Amino acid sequence: MLQRLGLQLPDWASSKHPHVRYELGQAEQITRRARYMRAIGFSVIIVLLFVGGYVVGTNFLQNVPGQSLTESMMAILFWPTFILQLILQFAAMILTANTVSEQKRRLTWDNLRATEGGIGVGLRAKWASIYYRLRLLLGLVMGIRIILVIGILYDLTGFQGRYIDLLINNITPEVSPIVGALLLAVLMTAALLLPLTSMGMQAAIGLLIAVNAQQRIYNVMLQIILIVLRLLIVVGLIFATTQFINNQLVLADAPAWLLAGGYAAFGDWGLRFLHVGFYSEIWATIPYTIFYGVALLVFALGQSLVTEWILALSIRQAERIG
């Protein structure tokens, strides 16, 4: 995906690298029948999720999903996409959490240790292979976000191109339409980057678990604890943000800014903000939220730096494993 965007990947992240090819080859060592069954199961789950999204978006078929095309798309696509994102980040961690024990079981760990820089290349290749292994799920999540971005661009053509003027009317701080449009563009960029950086960070956390908890019981327990903790954080953010939006939770401006921003960063990766009608309500309700795009972009770049730090830490610790 990154290569199609014209970005140059390091050698160890390329699908042609021997270590990455080895990891992908190990993952594909299943029968043709098993692959068909997996594809059918995946398709059924996707269909059920989006049918469920339509049912929820229409209030169990009682109402139309929205007053406009983009509002209807968000109402139908939000919950299926949200669930797919949770599956994506948990799968990224689970697929890397047994890396060391798997390498030892295949009797390849000693070969990596005997090769200069082998541990580092091997772990980084494992991390990179997750993007290839989860490419269908990641592609679906990214594809939906691109559709929603196109919906924003379509909305901005409304009212003879003056829709952005209406959106930024009476917000704090006052900005020109050009600045408002640029900040909205930054938000869309951040919303497209967050799934990539968040998935990479979860895969790196999985490698850190693999290095520090090689015994199966401790490894599984750590994974369960992190998954439950993550779910509690996400559910808490959703509940608190929904309460605030529905005027059932009263907060000062600074806590409200942090709550909605935390929800976008850790909860749905900016997904809800890809409906410009909802996002403009946030602008009007909480001062300085028009800068969320900049904050989320900085957060995404920060995640990349933290991911690199976790990878480096995992490699250093792995090199001490006998």
PDB file of C-alpha atoms in Angstrom:
ATOM      1  CA  MET A   1       0.000   0.000   0.000  1.00  0.00           C
ATOM      2  CA  LEU A   2       2.774   2.435   0.948  1.00  0.00           C
ATOM      3  CA  GLN A   3       4.674   1.532  -2.194  1.00  0.00           C
ATOM      4  CA  ARG A   4       1.610   2.383  -4.283  1.00  0.00           C
ATOM      5  CA  LEU A   5       1.574   5.797  -2.620  1.00  0.00           C
ATOM      6  CA  GLY A   6       5.105   6.296  -3.898  1.00  0.00           C
ATOM      7  CA  LEU A   7       6.863   5.879  -0.551  1.00  0.00           C
ATOM      8  CA  GLN A   8      10.191   4.075  -0.487  1.00  0.00           C
ATOM      9  CA  LEU A   9      10.283   1.222   2.001  1.00  0.00           C
ATOM     10  CA  PRO A  10      13.508   0.045   3.689  1.00  0.00           C
ATOM     11  CA  ASP A  11      14.865  -3.249   2.356  1.00  0.00           C
ATOM     12  CA  TRP A  12      13.792  -5.247   5.419  1.00  0.00           C
ATOM     13  CA  ALA A  13      10.159  -4.088   4.966  1.00  0.00           C
ATOM     14  CA  SER A  14       9.904  -5.097   1.307  1.00  0.00           C
ATOM     15  CA  SER A  15       7.879  -8.175   0.419  1.00  0.00           C
ATOM     16  CA  LYS A  16      10.914  -9.293  -1.639  1.00  0.00           C
ATOM     17  CA  HIS A  17      13.221  -9.392   1.394  1.00  0.00           C
ATOM     18  CA  PRO A  18      14.156 -13.003   2.298  1.00  0.00           C
ATOM     19  CA  HIS A  19      13.067 -12.663   5.934  1.00  0.00           C
ATOM     20  CA  VAL A  20       9.705 -11.136   5.021  1.00  0.00           C
ATOM     21  CA  ARG A  21       9.173 -13.787   2.335  1.00  0.00           C
ATOM     22  CA  TYR A  22       9.996 -16.456   4.908  1.00  0.00           C
ATOM     23  CA  GLU A  23       7.456 -15.064   7.390  1.00  0.00           C
ATOM     24  CA  LEU A  24       4.777 -14.803   4.723  1.00  0.00           C
ATOM     25  CA  GLY A  25       5.602 -18.288   3.492  1.00  0.00           C
ATOM     26  CA  GLN A  26       5.195 -19.718   6.995  1.00  0.00           C
ATOM     27  CA  ALA A  27       1.814 -17.994   7.320  1.00  0.00           C
ATOM     28  CA  GLU A  28       0.609 -19.426   4.008  1.00  0.00           C
ATOM     29  CA  GLN A  29       1.455 -23.054   4.784  1.00  0.00           C
ATOM     30  CA  ILE A  30      -2.179 -24.132   4.915  1.00  0.00           C
ATOM     31  CA  THR A  31      -4.239 -26.271   2.575  1.00  0.00           C
ATOM     32  CA  ARG A  32      -6.251 -24.822  -0.277  1.00  0.00           C
ATOM     33  CA  ARG A  33      -9.447 -25.967   1.433  1.00  0.00           C
ATOM     34  CA  ALA A  34      -8.465 -24.112   4.616  1.00  0.00           C
ATOM     35  CA  ARG A  35      -7.779 -20.964   2.589  1.00  0.00           C
ATOM     36  CA  TYR A  36     -11.204 -21.192   0.944  1.00  0.00           C
ATOM     37  CA  MET A  37     -12.897 -21.704   4.304  1.00  0.00           C
ATOM     38  CA  ARG A  38     -10.996 -18.755   5.761  1.00  0.00           C
ATOM     39  CA  ALA A  39     -12.006 -16.531   2.830  1.00  0.00           C
ATOM     40  CA  ILE A  40     -15.647 -17.592   3.137  1.00  0.00           C
ATOM     41  CA  GLY A  41     -15.622 -16.988   6.890  1.00  0.00           C
ATOM     42  CA  PHE A  42     -14.037 -13.571   6.413  1.00  0.00           C
ATOM     43  CA  SER A  43     -16.633 -12.627   3.780  1.00  0.00           C
ATOM     44  CA  VAL A  44     -19.532 -13.766   5.974  1.00  0.00           C
ATOM     45  CA  ILE A  45     -18.238 -11.728   8.920  1.00  0.00           C
ATOM     46  CA  ILE A  46     -17.851  -8.622   6.746  1.00  0.00           C
ATOM     47  CA  VAL A  47     -21.360  -8.974   5.323  1.00  0.00           C
ATOM     48  CA  LEU A  48     -22.869  -9.503   8.779  1.00  0.00           C
ATOM     49  CA  LEU A  49     -21.032  -6.474  10.146  1.00  0.00           C
ATOM     50  CA  PHE A  50     -22.306  -4.154   7.432  1.00  0.00           C
ATOM     51  CA  VAL A  51     -25.822  -5.552   7.580  1.00  0.00           C
ATOM     52  CA  GLY A  52     -25.659  -4.920  11.316  1.00  0.00           C
ATOM     53  CA  GLY A  53     -24.364  -1.411  10.610  1.00  0.00           C
ATOM     54  CA  TYR A  54     -27.353  -0.729   8.381  1.00  0.00           C
ATOM     55  CA  VAL A  55     -29.765  -2.040  11.010  1.00  0.00           C
ATOM     56  CA  VAL A  56     -28.202   0.122  13.729  1.00  0.00           C
ATOM     57  CA  GLY A  57     -27.914   3.143  11.406  1.00  0.00           C
ATOM     58  CA  THR A  58     -31.621   2.961  10.606  1.00  0.00           C
ATOM     59  CA  ASN A  59     -32.616   2.425  14.273  1.00  0.00           C
ATOM     60  CA  PHE A  60     -33.622  -1.161  13.522  1.00  0.00           C
ATOM     61  CA  LEU A  61     -35.192  -0.241  10.170  1.00  0.00           C
ATOM     62  CA  GLN A  62     -37.444   2.402  11.752  1.00  0.00           C
ATOM     63  CA  ASN A  63     -35.839   5.521  10.232  1.00  0.00           C
ATOM     64  CA  VAL A  64     -33.734   6.641   7.305  1.00  0.00           C
ATOM     65  CA  PRO A  65     -30.014   6.494   8.208  1.00  0.00           C
ATOM     66  CA  GLY A  66     -29.416  10.219   7.663  1.00  0.00           C
ATOM     67  CA  GLN A  67     -30.590  13.442   6.100  1.00  0.00           C
ATOM     68  CA  SER A  68     -27.806  13.501   3.508  1.00  0.00           C
ATOM     69  CA  LEU A  69     -25.695  10.996   1.604  1.00  0.00           C
ATOM     70  CA  THR A  70     -22.598  11.527   3.761  1.00  0.00           C
ATOM     71  CA  GLU A  71     -24.595  11.404   7.002  1.00  0.00           C
ATOM     72  CA  SER A  72     -26.187   8.148   5.853  1.00  0.00           C
ATOM     73  CA  MET A  73     -22.775   6.685   4.961  1.00  0.00           C
ATOM     74  CA  MET A  74     -21.368   7.516   8.386  1.00  0.00           C
ATOM     75  CA  ALA A  75     -24.438   6.124  10.176  1.00  0.00           C
ATOM     76  CA  ILE A  76     -24.144   2.812   8.312  1.00  0.00           C
ATOM     77  CA  LEU A  77     -20.357   2.478   8.125  1.00  0.00           C
ATOM     78  CA  PHE A  78     -19.254   3.723  11.545  1.00  0.00           C
ATOM     79  CA  TRP A  79     -19.840   0.688  13.775  1.00  0.00           C
ATOM     80  CA  PRO A  80     -18.723  -1.975  11.269  1.00  0.00           C
ATOM     81  CA  THR A  81     -15.541   0.007  10.599  1.00  0.00           C
ATOM     82  CA  PHE A  82     -14.992   0.611  14.307  1.00  0.00           C
ATOM     83  CA  ILE A  83     -15.218  -3.130  15.027  1.00  0.00           C
ATOM     84  CA  LEU A  84     -12.902  -3.941  12.112  1.00  0.00           C
ATOM     85  CA  GLN A  85     -10.357  -1.478  13.524  1.00  0.00           C
ATOM     86  CA  LEU A  86     -10.445  -3.204  16.904  1.00  0.00           C
ATOM     87  CA  ILE A  87      -9.927  -6.568  15.208  1.00  0.00           C
ATOM     88  CA  LEU A  88      -7.065  -5.089  13.182  1.00  0.00           C
ATOM     89  CA  GLN A  89      -5.116  -3.758  16.153  1.00  0.00           C
ATOM     90  CA  PHE A  90      -5.620  -6.876  18.281  1.00  0.00           C
ATOM     91  CA  ALA A  91      -4.655  -9.133  15.365  1.00  0.00           C
ATOM     92  CA  ALA A  92      -1.467  -7.095  14.805  1.00  0.00           C
ATOM     93  CA  MET A  93      -0.400  -7.677  18.407  1.00  0.00           C
ATOM     94  CA  ILE A  94      -1.437 -11.350  18.545  1.00  0.00           C
ATOM     95  CA  LEU A  95       0.397 -12.223  15.317  1.00  0.00           C
ATOM     96  CA  THR A  96       3.714 -10.947  16.696  1.00  0.00           C
ATOM     97  CA  ALA A  97       3.363 -11.940  20.356  1.00  0.00           C
ATOM     98  CA  ASN A  98       4.706 -15.473  19.812  1.00  0.00           C
ATOM     99  CA  THR A  99       7.585 -14.561  17.499  1.00  0.00           C
ATOM    100  CA  VAL A 100      10.463 -15.771  19.690  1.00  0.00           C
ATOM    101  CA  SER A 101       8.810 -19.025  20.754  1.00  0.00           C
ATOM    102  CA  GLU A 102       7.851 -19.730  17.132  1.00  0.00           C
ATOM    103  CA  GLN A 103      11.418 -19.146  15.937  1.00  0.00           C
ATOM    104  CA  LYS A 104      12.739 -21.486  18.632  1.00  0.00           C
ATOM    105  CA  ARG A 105      10.162 -24.120  17.718  1.00  0.00           C
ATOM    106  CA  ARG A 106      11.233 -23.908  14.061  1.00  0.00           C
ATOM    107  CA  LEU A 107      14.898 -24.130  15.187  1.00  0.00           C
ATOM    108  CA  THR A 108      15.724 -20.876  13.401  1.00  0.00           C
ATOM    109  CA  TRP A 109      16.433 -18.702  16.470  1.00  0.00           C
ATOM    110  CA  ASP A 110      20.041 -19.837  16.823  1.00  0.00           C
ATOM    111  CA  ASN A 111      20.638 -19.086  13.137  1.00  0.00           C
ATOM    112  CA  LEU A 112      19.375 -15.527  13.647  1.00  0.00           C
ATOM    113  CA  ARG A 113      21.625 -15.097  16.698  1.00  0.00           C
ATOM    114  CA  ALA A 114      24.638 -16.435  14.813  1.00  0.00           C
ATOM    115  CA  THR A 115      24.147 -13.936  11.969  1.00  0.00           C
ATOM    116  CA  GLU A 116      25.443 -10.421  12.516  1.00  0.00           C
ATOM    117  CA  GLY A 117      22.389  -8.196  12.902  1.00  0.00           C
ATOM    118  CA  GLY A 118      20.170 -11.219  12.304  1.00  0.00           C
ATOM    119  CA  ILE A 119      17.980 -10.659  15.355  1.00  0.00           C
ATOM    120  CA  GLY A 120      17.270  -7.063  14.377  1.00  0.00           C
ATOM    121  CA  VAL A 121      16.480  -7.875  10.756  1.00  0.00           C
ATOM    122  CA  GLY A 122      14.386 -10.878  11.764  1.00  0.00           C
ATOM    123  CA  LEU A 123      12.217  -8.961  14.244  1.00  0.00           C
ATOM    124  CA  ARG A 124      11.787  -5.988  11.939  1.00  0.00           C
ATOM    125  CA  ALA A 125      10.840  -8.324   9.090  1.00  0.00           C
ATOM    126  CA  LYS A 126       8.278  -9.988  11.352  1.00  0.00           C
ATOM    127  CA  TRP A 127       6.867  -6.554  12.201  1.00  0.00           C
ATOM    128  CA  ALA A 128       6.695  -5.545   8.535  1.00  0.00           C
ATOM    129  CA  SER A 129       5.094  -8.850   7.513  1.00  0.00           C
ATOM    130  CA  ILE A 130       2.023  -8.000   9.617  1.00  0.00           C
ATOM    131  CA  TYR A 131       1.062  -5.284   7.135  1.00  0.00           C
ATOM    132  CA  TYR A 132       1.151  -7.864   4.337  1.00  0.00           C
ATOM    133  CA  ARG A 133      -0.693 -10.547   6.314  1.00  0.00           C
ATOM    134  CA  LEU A 134      -3.470  -8.152   7.332  1.00  0.00           C
ATOM    135  CA  ARG A 135      -3.580  -6.293   4.037  1.00  0.00           C
ATOM    136  CA  LEU A 136      -7.189  -7.248   3.199  1.00  0.00           C
ATOM    137  CA  LEU A 137      -8.526  -6.029   6.533  1.00  0.00           C
ATOM    138  CA  LEU A 138      -6.307  -2.951   6.480  1.00  0.00           C
ATOM    139  CA  GLY A 139      -7.301  -2.229   2.883  1.00  0.00           C
ATOM    140  CA  LEU A 140     -10.986  -2.405   3.817  1.00  0.00           C
ATOM    141  CA  VAL A 141     -10.532  -0.009   6.733  1.00  0.00           C
ATOM    142  CA  MET A 142      -8.510   2.406   4.592  1.00  0.00           C
ATOM    143  CA  GLY A 143     -10.941   2.108   1.684  1.00  0.00           C
ATOM    144  CA  ILE A 144     -13.881   3.110   3.876  1.00  0.00           C
ATOM    145  CA  ARG A 145     -11.936   6.081   5.204  1.00  0.00           C
ATOM    146  CA  ILE A 146     -11.096   7.187   1.663  1.00  0.00           C
ATOM    147  CA  ILE A 147     -14.802   6.993   0.787  1.00  0.00           C
ATOM    148  CA  LEU A 148     -15.611   9.185   3.799  1.00  0.00           C
ATOM    149  CA  VAL A 149     -12.894  11.667   2.803  1.00  0.00           C
ATOM    150  CA  ILE A 150     -14.449  11.878  -0.665  1.00  0.00           C
ATOM    151  CA  GLY A 151     -17.761  12.499   1.107  1.00  0.00           C
ATOM    152  CA  ILE A 152     -16.220  15.474   2.944  1.00  0.00           C
ATOM    153  CA  LEU A 153     -14.933  16.899  -0.337  1.00  0.00           C
ATOM    154  CA  TYR A 154     -18.406  16.437  -1.824  1.00  0.00           C
ATOM    155  CA  ASP A 155     -20.029  18.240   1.124  1.00  0.00           C
ATOM    156  CA  LEU A 156     -17.655  21.174   0.762  1.00  0.00           C
ATOM    157  CA  THR A 157     -19.059  21.853  -2.705  1.00  0.00           C
ATOM    158  CA  GLY A 158     -22.463  22.576  -1.156  1.00  0.00           C
ATOM    159  CA  PHE A 159     -23.990  26.045  -0.886  1.00  0.00           C
ATOM    160  CA  GLN A 160     -22.147  27.123  -4.052  1.00  0.00           C
ATOM    161  CA  GLY A 161     -18.802  26.328  -2.443  1.00  0.00           C
ATOM    162  CA  ARG A 162     -19.511  28.431   0.652  1.00  0.00           C
ATOM    163  CA  TYR A 163     -20.138  25.484   2.980  1.00  0.00           C
ATOM    164  CA  ILE A 164     -16.788  25.927   4.721  1.00  0.00           C
ATOM    165  CA  ASP A 165     -17.775  29.562   5.494  1.00  0.00           C
ATOM    166  CA  LEU A 166     -20.891  28.301   7.276  1.00  0.00           C
ATOM    167  CA  LEU A 167     -18.942  25.669   9.192  1.00  0.00           C
ATOM    168  CA  ILE A 168     -16.414  28.100  10.659  1.00  0.00           C
ATOM    169  CA  ASN A 169     -18.985  30.766  11.525  1.00  0.00           C
ATOM    170  CA  ASN A 170     -18.866  31.718  15.231  1.00  0.00           C
ATOM    171  CA  ILE A 171     -16.168  29.218  16.211  1.00  0.00           C
ATOM    172  CA  THR A 172     -13.238  29.914  18.522  1.00  0.00           C
ATOM    173  CA  PRO A 173     -10.766  31.038  17.300  1.00  0.00           C
ATOM    174  CA  GLU A 174     -11.996  32.803  14.203  1.00  0.00           C
ATOM    175  CA  VAL A 175     -10.175  31.641  11.068  1.00  0.00           C
ATOM    176  CA  SER A 176     -10.458  32.430   7.395  1.00  0.00           C
ATOM    177  CA  PRO A 177     -12.146  29.941   5.029  1.00  0.00           C
ATOM    178  CA  ILE A 178      -8.763  29.086   3.496  1.00  0.00           C
ATOM    179  CA  VAL A 179      -7.231  28.279   6.895  1.00  0.00           C
ATOM    180  CA  GLY A 180     -10.340  26.295   7.843  1.00  0.00           C
ATOM    181  CA  ALA A 181     -10.083  24.244   4.654  1.00  0.00           C
ATOM    182  CA  LEU A 182      -6.357  23.623   5.242  1.00  0.00           C
ATOM    183  CA  LEU A 183      -6.962  22.482   8.820  1.00  0.00           C
ATOM    184  CA  LEU A 184      -9.711  20.171   7.601  1.00  0.00           C
ATOM    185  CA  ALA A 185      -7.288  18.747   5.037  1.00  0.00           C
ATOM    186  CA  VAL A 186      -4.768  18.087   7.829  1.00  0.00           C
ATOM    187  CA  LEU A 187      -7.503  16.262   9.763  1.00  0.00           C
ATOM    188  CA  MET A 188      -8.243  14.041   6.756  1.00  0.00           C
ATOM    189  CA  THR A 189      -4.530  13.272   6.383  1.00  0.00           C
ATOM    190  CA  ALA A 190      -4.249  12.344  10.052  1.00  0.00           C
ATOM    191  CA  ALA A 191      -7.340  10.126   9.838  1.00  0.00           C
ATOM    192  CA  LEU A 192      -5.714   8.194   6.988  1.00  0.00           C
ATOM    193  CA  LEU A 193      -2.401   7.814   8.843  1.00  0.00           C
ATOM    194  CA  LEU A 194      -3.747   6.759  12.250  1.00  0.00           C
ATOM    195  CA  PRO A 195      -4.764   3.192  11.252  1.00  0.00           C
ATOM    196  CA  LEU A 196      -1.274   2.606   9.838  1.00  0.00           C
ATOM    197  CA  THR A 197       0.644   3.982  12.820  1.00  0.00           C
ATOM    198  CA  SER A 198      -1.681   2.459  15.419  1.00  0.00           C
ATOM    199  CA  MET A 199      -1.478  -0.960  13.797  1.00  0.00           C
ATOM    200  CA  GLY A 200       2.328  -0.708  13.659  1.00  0.00           C
ATOM    201  CA  MET A 201       2.518   0.217  17.321  1.00  0.00           C
ATOM    202  CA  GLN A 202       0.360  -2.764  18.313  1.00  0.00           C
ATOM    203  CA  ALA A 203       2.583  -5.088  16.261  1.00  0.00           C
ATOM    204  CA  ALA A 204       5.645  -3.654  18.017  1.00  0.00           C
ATOM    205  CA  ILE A 205       4.010  -4.197  21.414  1.00  0.00           C
ATOM    206  CA  GLY A 206       3.420  -7.799  20.388  1.00  0.00           C
ATOM    207  CA  LEU A 207       7.142  -8.208  19.696  1.00  0.00           C
ATOM    208  CA  LEU A 208       7.967  -6.743  23.107  1.00  0.00           C
ATOM    209  CA  ILE A 209       5.668  -9.341  24.675  1.00  0.00           C
ATOM    210  CA  ALA A 210       7.327 -12.084  22.615  1.00  0.00           C
ATOM    211  CA  VAL A 211      10.768 -11.120  23.875  1.00  0.00           C
ATOM    212  CA  ASN A 212       9.843 -10.732  27.552  1.00  0.00           C
ATOM    213  CA  ALA A 213       7.246 -13.492  28.008  1.00  0.00           C
ATOM    214  CA  GLN A 214       8.363 -16.625  26.186  1.00  0.00           C
ATOM    215  CA  GLN A 215       6.446 -19.056  28.381  1.00  0.00           C
ATOM    216  CA  ARG A 216       3.035 -19.604  26.847  1.00  0.00           C
ATOM    217  CA  ILE A 217       0.986 -19.033  30.007  1.00  0.00           C
ATOM    218  CA  TYR A 218       2.571 -15.637  30.735  1.00  0.00           C
ATOM    219  CA  ASN A 219       2.478 -14.678  27.074  1.00  0.00           C
ATOM    220  CA  VAL A 220      -1.244 -15.360  26.781  1.00  0.00           C
ATOM    221  CA  MET A 221      -1.994 -13.648  30.086  1.00  0.00           C
ATOM    222  CA  LEU A 222      -0.179 -10.491  28.980  1.00  0.00           C
ATOM    223  CA  GLN A 223      -2.089 -10.440  25.701  1.00  0.00           C
ATOM    224  CA  ILE A 224      -5.433 -10.842  27.481  1.00  0.00           C
ATOM    225  CA  ILE A 225      -4.592  -8.113  30.007  1.00  0.00           C
ATOM    226  CA  LEU A 226      -3.598  -5.652  27.266  1.00  0.00           C
ATOM    227  CA  ILE A 227      -6.671  -6.452  25.159  1.00  0.00           C
ATOM    228  CA  VAL A 228      -9.029  -6.027  28.124  1.00  0.00           C
ATOM    229  CA  LEU A 229      -7.269  -2.816  29.174  1.00  0.00           C
ATOM    230  CA  ARG A 230      -7.518  -1.448  25.647  1.00  0.00           C
ATOM    231  CA  LEU A 231     -11.210  -2.327  25.441  1.00  0.00           C
ATOM    232  CA  LEU A 232     -11.902  -0.647  28.782  1.00  0.00           C
ATOM    233  CA  ILE A 233     -10.152   2.527  27.636  1.00  0.00           C
ATOM    234  CA  VAL A 234     -12.047   2.581  24.327  1.00  0.00           C
ATOM    235  CA  VAL A 235     -15.426   1.877  25.945  1.00  0.00           C
ATOM    236  CA  GLY A 236     -14.763   4.510  28.598  1.00  0.00           C
ATOM    237  CA  LEU A 237     -13.859   7.120  25.980  1.00  0.00           C
ATOM    238  CA  ILE A 238     -16.924   6.284  23.883  1.00  0.00           C
ATOM    239  CA  PHE A 239     -19.240   6.474  26.908  1.00  0.00           C
ATOM    240  CA  ALA A 240     -17.821   9.740  28.252  1.00  0.00           C
ATOM    241  CA  THR A 241     -17.732  11.418  24.814  1.00  0.00           C
ATOM    242  CA  THR A 242     -21.292  10.322  24.019  1.00  0.00           C
ATOM    243  CA  GLN A 243     -22.468  11.642  27.388  1.00  0.00           C
ATOM    244  CA  PHE A 244     -20.778  14.964  26.703  1.00  0.00           C
ATOM    245  CA  ILE A 245     -22.190  15.303  23.184  1.00  0.00           C
ATOM    246  CA  ASN A 246     -25.696  14.512  24.477  1.00  0.00           C
ATOM    247  CA  ASN A 247     -25.302  17.204  27.179  1.00  0.00           C
ATOM    248  CA  GLN A 248     -25.416  14.566  29.918  1.00  0.00           C
ATOM    249  CA  LEU A 249     -21.871  15.331  31.048  1.00  0.00           C
ATOM    250  CA  VAL A 250     -20.761  18.870  31.820  1.00  0.00           C
ATOM    251  CA  LEU A 251     -17.081  19.659  31.355  1.00  0.00           C
ATOM    252  CA  ALA A 252     -14.981  22.790  31.189  1.00  0.00           C
ATOM    253  CA  ASP A 253     -13.390  23.613  27.843  1.00  0.00           C
ATOM    254  CA  ALA A 254      -9.946  22.107  28.571  1.00  0.00           C
ATOM    255  CA  PRO A 255     -11.190  18.702  29.841  1.00  0.00           C
ATOM    256  CA  ALA A 256     -13.726  18.572  26.996  1.00  0.00           C
ATOM    257  CA  TRP A 257     -10.942  19.241  24.453  1.00  0.00           C
ATOM    258  CA  LEU A 258      -8.814  16.464  25.953  1.00  0.00           C
ATOM    259  CA  LEU A 259     -11.751  14.040  26.122  1.00  0.00           C
ATOM    260  CA  ALA A 260     -12.829  14.453  22.496  1.00  0.00           C
ATOM    261  CA  GLY A 261      -9.211  14.481  21.332  1.00  0.00           C
ATOM    262  CA  GLY A 262      -8.393  11.367  23.341  1.00  0.00           C
ATOM    263  CA  TYR A 263     -11.446   9.649  21.883  1.00  0.00           C
ATOM    264  CA  ALA A 264     -10.291  10.484  18.351  1.00  0.00           C
ATOM    265  CA  ALA A 265      -6.688   9.411  19.008  1.00  0.00           C
ATOM    266  CA  PHE A 266      -7.238   6.234  21.026  1.00  0.00           C
ATOM    267  CA  GLY A 267     -10.879   5.354  20.394  1.00  0.00           C
ATOM    268  CA  ASP A 268     -11.867   5.444  16.741  1.00  0.00           C
ATOM    269  CA  TRP A 269      -8.669   6.862  15.153  1.00  0.00           C
ATOM    270  CA  GLY A 270     -10.485  10.001  13.983  1.00  0.00           C
ATOM    271  CA  LEU A 271     -13.207   8.030  12.201  1.00  0.00           C
ATOM    272  CA  ARG A 272     -16.172  10.012  13.554  1.00  0.00           C
ATOM    273  CA  PHE A 273     -14.509  13.286  12.575  1.00  0.00           C
ATOM    274  CA  LEU A 274     -14.667  12.205   8.923  1.00  0.00           C
ATOM    275  CA  HIS A 275     -18.286  13.389   8.937  1.00  0.00           C
ATOM    276  CA  VAL A 276     -17.928  17.127   8.538  1.00  0.00           C
ATOM    277  CA  GLY A 277     -21.388  17.811   9.976  1.00  0.00           C
ATOM    278  CA  PHE A 278     -20.467  16.122  13.268  1.00  0.00           C
ATOM    279  CA  TYR A 279     -16.964  17.599  13.302  1.00  0.00           C
ATOM    280  CA  SER A 280     -18.302  21.129  12.806  1.00  0.00           C
ATOM    281  CA  GLU A 281     -20.548  20.637  15.856  1.00  0.00           C
ATOM    282  CA  ILE A 282     -17.418  19.882  17.856  1.00  0.00           C
ATOM    283  CA  TRP A 283     -15.855  23.093  16.506  1.00  0.00           C
ATOM    284  CA  ALA A 284     -18.842  25.097  17.671  1.00  0.00           C
ATOM    285  CA  THR A 285     -19.030  23.388  21.080  1.00  0.00           C
ATOM    286  CA  ILE A 286     -15.394  23.253  22.210  1.00  0.00           C
ATOM    287  CA  PRO A 287     -12.956  26.117  21.530  1.00  0.00           C
ATOM    288  CA  TYR A 288      -9.822  25.407  19.484  1.00  0.00           C
ATOM    289  CA  THR A 289     -11.020  21.988  18.303  1.00  0.00           C
ATOM    290  CA  ILE A 290     -10.493  23.116  14.728  1.00  0.00           C
ATOM    291  CA  PHE A 291      -6.833  22.312  15.470  1.00  0.00           C
ATOM    292  CA  TYR A 292      -7.613  18.640  16.166  1.00  0.00           C
ATOM    293  CA  GLY A 293      -6.243  17.747  12.747  1.00  0.00           C
ATOM    294  CA  VAL A 294      -2.830  19.146  13.662  1.00  0.00           C
ATOM    295  CA  ALA A 295      -2.939  17.434  17.068  1.00  0.00           C
ATOM    296  CA  LEU A 296      -3.888  14.071  15.551  1.00  0.00           C
ATOM    297  CA  LEU A 297      -1.197  14.366  12.892  1.00  0.00           C
ATOM    298  CA  VAL A 298       1.408  15.044  15.589  1.00  0.00           C
ATOM    299  CA  PHE A 299      -0.005  12.104  17.551  1.00  0.00           C
ATOM    300  CA  ALA A 300       0.320   9.794  14.516  1.00  0.00           C
ATOM    301  CA  LEU A 301       3.916  10.869  13.949  1.00  0.00           C
ATOM    302  CA  GLY A 302       4.584  10.414  17.664  1.00  0.00           C
ATOM    303  CA  GLN A 303       3.209   6.886  17.460  1.00  0.00           C
ATOM    304  CA  SER A 304       5.717   6.163  14.698  1.00  0.00           C
ATOM    305  CA  LEU A 305       8.571   7.343  16.910  1.00  0.00           C
ATOM    306  CA  VAL A 306       7.318   5.303  19.878  1.00  0.00           C
ATOM    307  CA  THR A 307       6.960   2.264  17.608  1.00  0.00           C
ATOM    308  CA  GLU A 308      10.574   2.612  16.491  1.00  0.00           C
ATOM    309  CA  TRP A 309      11.668   2.907  20.121  1.00  0.00           C
ATOM    310  CA  ILE A 310       9.713  -0.247  21.072  1.00  0.00           C
ATOM    311  CA  LEU A 311      11.239  -2.119  18.121  1.00  0.00           C
ATOM    312  CA  ALA A 312      14.759  -1.039  19.110  1.00  0.00           C
ATOM    313  CA  LEU A 313      14.104  -2.026  22.744  1.00  0.00           C
ATOM    314  CA  SER A 314      12.748  -5.421  21.692  1.00  0.00           C
ATOM    315  CA  ILE A 315      15.796  -6.063  19.511  1.00  0.00           C
ATOM    316  CA  ARG A 316      18.224  -5.167  22.317  1.00  0.00           C
ATOM    317  CA  GLN A 317      16.427  -7.468  24.740  1.00  0.00           C
ATOM    318  CA  ALA A 318      16.123 -10.244  22.161  1.00  0.00           C
ATOM    319  CA  GLU A 319      19.866 -10.199  21.536  1.00  0.00           C
ATOM    320  CA  ARG A 320      20.382 -11.209  25.180  1.00  0.00           C
ATOM    321  CA  ILE A 321      18.105 -14.260  24.893  1.00  0.00           C
ATOM    322  CA  GLY A 322      19.947 -17.564  24.830  1.00  0.00           C
TER     323      GLY A 322
END
